[in-house]
Short mmCIF file of C-alpha atoms in Angstrom, two decimals:
data_model
loop_
_atom_site.label_atom_id
_atom_site.label_comp_id
_atom_site.label_asym_id
_atom_site.label_seq_id
_atom_site.Cartn_x
_atom_site.Cartn_y
_atom_site.Cartn_z
CA ASN A 1 136.37 102.51 110.42
CA ALA A 2 135.11 105.04 112.87
CA GLY A 3 131.39 105.88 112.70
CA VAL A 4 129.83 109.35 112.70
CA MET A 5 131.14 111.33 115.62
CA GLN A 6 129.32 114.14 117.33
CA ASN A 7 130.45 116.38 120.12
CA PRO A 8 129.69 117.36 122.66
CA ARG A 9 127.36 114.50 123.67
CA HIS A 10 125.65 116.74 126.15
CA LEU A 11 125.48 120.52 126.21
CA VAL A 12 123.86 122.84 128.75
CA ARG A 13 123.19 126.42 127.86
CA ARG A 14 121.35 129.30 129.46
CA ARG A 15 118.76 131.24 127.52
CA GLY A 16 120.32 133.70 125.17
CA GLN A 17 123.63 131.82 124.78
CA GLU A 18 124.94 130.25 121.70
CA ALA A 19 125.24 126.53 121.06
CA ARG A 20 127.66 124.89 118.68
CA LEU A 21 127.21 121.32 117.75
CA ARG A 22 129.90 119.45 115.78
CA CYS A 23 129.70 116.48 113.46
CA SER A 24 132.49 114.52 111.85
CA PRO A 25 131.15 112.22 109.13
CA MET A 26 132.33 108.79 108.44
CA LYS A 27 135.58 108.55 106.44
CA GLY A 28 134.85 108.96 102.70
CA HIS A 29 131.41 110.54 103.29
CA SER A 30 130.84 113.95 101.74
CA HIS A 31 127.08 114.31 102.58
CA VAL A 32 125.92 115.42 105.99
CA TYR A 33 122.36 115.68 107.36
CA TRP A 34 121.17 117.17 110.61
CA TYR A 35 117.96 116.05 112.37
CA ARG A 36 116.33 117.16 115.60
CA GLN A 37 114.36 114.97 117.99
CA LEU A 38 112.16 116.87 120.36
CA PRO A 39 110.76 115.25 123.45
CA GLU A 40 107.67 113.23 122.61
CA GLU A 41 108.22 113.77 118.90
CA GLY A 42 109.97 111.96 116.09
CA LEU A 43 113.11 112.85 114.27
CA LYS A 44 112.63 115.86 112.01
CA PHE A 45 114.94 116.76 109.12
CA MET A 46 116.66 120.11 109.41
CA VAL A 47 119.38 120.50 106.79
CA TYR A 48 121.42 118.62 104.14
CA LEU A 49 124.92 119.75 103.29
CA GLN A 50 127.76 118.75 101.00
CA LYS A 51 131.27 120.11 101.33
CA GLU A 52 130.91 123.92 101.28
CA ASN A 53 127.32 123.82 100.10
CA ILE A 54 123.90 123.79 101.67
CA ILE A 55 121.72 121.54 99.49
CA ASP A 56 118.41 121.63 101.41
CA GLU A 57 117.63 123.68 104.49
CA SER A 58 113.87 123.34 104.28
CA GLY A 59 113.64 122.01 107.80
CA MET A 60 115.72 124.73 109.49
CA PRO A 61 114.00 127.42 111.53
CA LYS A 62 114.30 130.62 109.66
CA GLU A 63 115.97 132.50 112.55
CA ARG A 64 118.86 131.77 114.98
CA PHE A 65 119.85 128.45 113.29
CA SER A 66 122.62 128.02 110.76
CA ALA A 67 124.74 125.15 109.47
CA GLU A 68 127.98 124.80 107.59
CA PHE A 69 130.24 122.02 106.28
CA PRO A 70 133.57 123.51 105.42
CA LYS A 71 136.18 122.07 103.09
CA GLU A 72 138.25 121.09 106.11
CA GLY A 73 136.89 120.16 109.49
CA PRO A 74 133.54 118.98 110.94
CA SER A 75 130.09 120.18 110.09
CA ILE A 76 128.75 122.71 112.53
CA LEU A 77 125.15 123.33 113.58
CA ARG A 78 124.97 126.75 115.31
CA ILE A 79 122.03 127.99 117.38
CA GLN A 80 122.18 131.58 118.48
CA GLN A 81 120.28 133.02 121.44
CA VAL A 82 118.93 129.72 122.54
CA VAL A 83 115.48 129.39 124.04
CA ARG A 84 114.04 126.59 126.23
CA GLY A 85 112.19 125.20 123.12
CA ASP A 86 115.53 124.40 121.52
CA SER A 87 116.14 121.68 124.14
CA ALA A 88 116.31 118.47 122.17
CA ALA A 89 118.61 115.76 120.82
CA TYR A 90 120.36 116.79 117.62
CA PHE A 91 121.56 114.04 115.37
CA CYS A 92 123.91 114.15 112.46
CA ALA A 93 123.99 111.56 109.73
CA SER A 94 126.42 111.06 106.86
CA SER A 95 126.34 109.20 103.52
CA PRO A 96 128.92 108.64 100.80
CA PRO A 97 128.78 110.38 97.42
CA GLU A 98 125.72 109.20 95.39
CA ARG A 99 126.26 106.56 92.75
CA GLY A 100 123.04 107.00 90.87
CA ALA A 101 120.97 105.74 93.78
CA SER A 102 120.15 106.99 97.23
CA GLU A 103 122.75 106.04 99.75
CA THR A 104 122.21 104.81 103.35
CA GLN A 105 122.57 107.53 106.04
CA TYR A 106 124.57 106.55 109.07
CA PHE A 107 123.63 108.33 112.31
CA GLY A 108 125.89 109.63 115.04
CA PRO A 109 125.13 109.26 118.79
CA GLY A 110 123.65 112.79 119.00
CA THR A 111 124.06 115.85 121.09
CA ARG A 112 121.61 116.41 123.90
CA LEU A 113 121.09 120.15 124.31
CA LEU A 114 119.44 121.39 127.48
CA VAL A 115 118.57 125.09 127.72
CA LEU A 116 118.02 126.35 131.25
CA THR B 1 105.76 115.74 102.97
CA GLN B 2 104.74 112.12 103.41
CA LEU B 3 103.08 111.29 106.76
CA LEU B 4 104.11 107.98 108.41
CA GLU B 5 101.93 106.55 111.17
CA GLN B 6 103.29 103.98 113.44
CA SER B 7 101.36 101.75 115.78
CA PRO B 8 101.23 100.85 118.55
CA GLN B 9 102.99 103.85 120.27
CA PHE B 10 103.99 101.70 123.27
CA LEU B 11 104.37 97.95 123.72
CA SER B 12 105.41 96.20 126.91
CA ILE B 13 105.73 92.45 126.75
CA GLN B 14 107.32 89.50 128.46
CA GLU B 15 110.48 87.85 127.20
CA GLY B 16 109.65 85.08 124.73
CA GLU B 17 106.54 86.66 123.35
CA ASN B 18 106.02 87.60 119.75
CA LEU B 19 105.02 91.10 118.55
CA THR B 20 104.30 93.07 115.41
CA VAL B 21 104.55 96.83 114.84
CA TYR B 22 103.19 98.69 111.91
CA CYS B 23 104.01 101.62 109.68
CA ASN B 24 101.40 103.09 107.33
CA SER B 25 101.11 105.96 104.89
CA SER B 26 98.36 107.35 102.67
CA SER B 27 100.84 107.60 99.77
CA VAL B 28 103.20 105.17 98.19
CA PHE B 29 106.71 104.69 99.57
CA SER B 30 109.58 104.61 97.04
CA SER B 31 111.42 102.66 99.77
CA LEU B 32 111.09 102.18 103.48
CA GLN B 33 113.67 101.87 106.20
CA TRP B 34 113.37 100.45 109.74
CA TYR B 35 115.66 101.76 112.50
CA ARG B 36 116.16 100.91 116.11
CA GLN B 37 117.23 103.56 118.55
CA GLU B 38 118.43 102.77 122.08
CA PRO B 39 118.29 105.38 124.87
CA GLY B 40 121.07 107.98 124.58
CA GLU B 41 122.09 106.76 121.10
CA GLY B 42 121.31 107.45 117.49
CA PRO B 43 119.11 105.37 115.19
CA VAL B 44 120.70 102.29 113.72
CA LEU B 45 119.46 100.98 110.34
CA LEU B 46 117.95 97.51 110.48
CA VAL B 47 116.67 97.02 106.92
CA THR B 48 115.58 98.81 103.71
CA VAL B 49 112.65 97.38 101.71
CA VAL B 50 112.08 98.55 98.21
CA THR B 51 109.81 96.08 96.31
CA GLY B 52 106.07 95.65 96.98
CA GLY B 53 105.48 92.34 98.77
CA GLU B 54 109.10 92.07 99.79
CA VAL B 55 109.94 90.05 102.98
CA LYS B 56 113.26 90.33 104.65
CA LYS B 57 114.57 88.37 107.69
CA LEU B 58 117.19 89.52 110.16
CA LYS B 59 117.58 86.73 112.76
CA ARG B 60 114.39 86.89 114.81
CA LEU B 61 113.09 90.03 113.00
CA THR B 62 110.89 89.71 109.90
CA PHE B 63 110.11 92.76 107.82
CA GLN B 64 107.28 92.96 105.30
CA PHE B 65 106.53 95.60 102.66
CA GLY B 66 102.94 95.78 101.50
CA ASP B 67 102.05 94.90 97.96
CA ALA B 68 100.86 98.47 97.27
CA ARG B 69 103.98 99.90 99.05
CA LYS B 70 101.87 101.92 101.47
CA ASP B 71 102.44 99.85 104.58
CA SER B 72 105.14 97.82 106.33
CA SER B 73 105.34 95.65 109.42
CA LEU B 74 108.12 94.42 111.67
CA HIS B 75 107.57 91.12 113.47
CA ILE B 76 109.80 89.94 116.29
CA THR B 77 109.73 86.33 117.33
CA ALA B 78 110.58 85.30 120.86
CA ALA B 79 111.45 88.86 122.03
CA GLN B 80 114.44 89.31 124.33
CA PRO B 81 115.26 92.19 126.70
CA GLY B 82 117.97 93.27 124.27
CA ASP B 83 115.22 94.08 121.75
CA THR B 84 114.06 96.92 123.97
CA GLY B 85 114.19 100.25 122.18
CA LEU B 86 112.43 102.69 119.95
CA TYR B 87 111.61 101.33 116.48
CA LEU B 88 111.30 103.88 113.76
CA CYS B 89 110.24 103.64 110.15
CA ALA B 90 111.43 106.20 107.63
CA SER B 91 110.90 107.09 104.05
CA LYS B 92 113.29 108.97 101.88
CA GLU B 93 111.93 111.97 100.09
CA TYR B 94 113.36 113.83 97.13
CA GLY B 95 116.64 115.48 98.01
CA ASN B 96 117.69 112.60 100.25
CA LYS B 97 115.98 113.74 103.43
CA LEU B 98 114.40 111.11 105.63
CA VAL B 99 110.88 111.43 106.96
CA PHE B 100 110.34 109.43 110.15
CA GLY B 101 107.29 108.09 111.89
CA ALA B 102 106.86 108.89 115.64
CA GLY B 103 108.07 105.40 116.53
CA THR B 104 107.01 102.45 118.69
CA ILE B 105 108.61 102.17 122.09
CA LEU B 106 109.16 98.54 122.89
CA ARG B 107 109.93 97.19 126.30
CA VAL B 108 110.73 93.51 126.82
CA LYS B 109 110.63 92.41 130.45
CA SER B 110 112.67 89.40 131.67
#
């Protein structure tokens, strides 16, 4: 059973370009979470999605960032007009449908974004 | 948002030594998770503790949850170079989002 897959693993962008990060959850998982790990900082929650719905985006910057989890295909985290401060490791996690209790989140290997 | 404090920030020890890292909060945890993250990879869940006073063992790793559910510790016996990594504690908040501590970077030298 394949784990959470993220691609690309490394992404280099110049300031002003767009970055698209993809996440394929584990088989049978319908919940996806995105976290960001800035240099010298811990992991910070960004957004929680279920198929075709954004459940909680309280950790997302108000501008330039968006996320989706379509009915078919991977979840996408999109960063428009990237700036150097967006350089970080972006992790996706997935969990199965809840069964009355919180489910474990399984993390992917991350995408390292470098903005030049 | 709950604030999780981890200590120490860095720990460098020789192979075979024992160590303990800590995770504390001013408020009560509903549950607490410990993760290990290796360079270039994502966090991997080690254990979840739920009940105050709970002790869980995973080979040479012992996890304790404080009686008041405000603190937790991870003790490693006879550390090995393969234990090197970033150890993170995390608490789940309402809505399923995880709140992480800043982590303890452990380096075990052979």
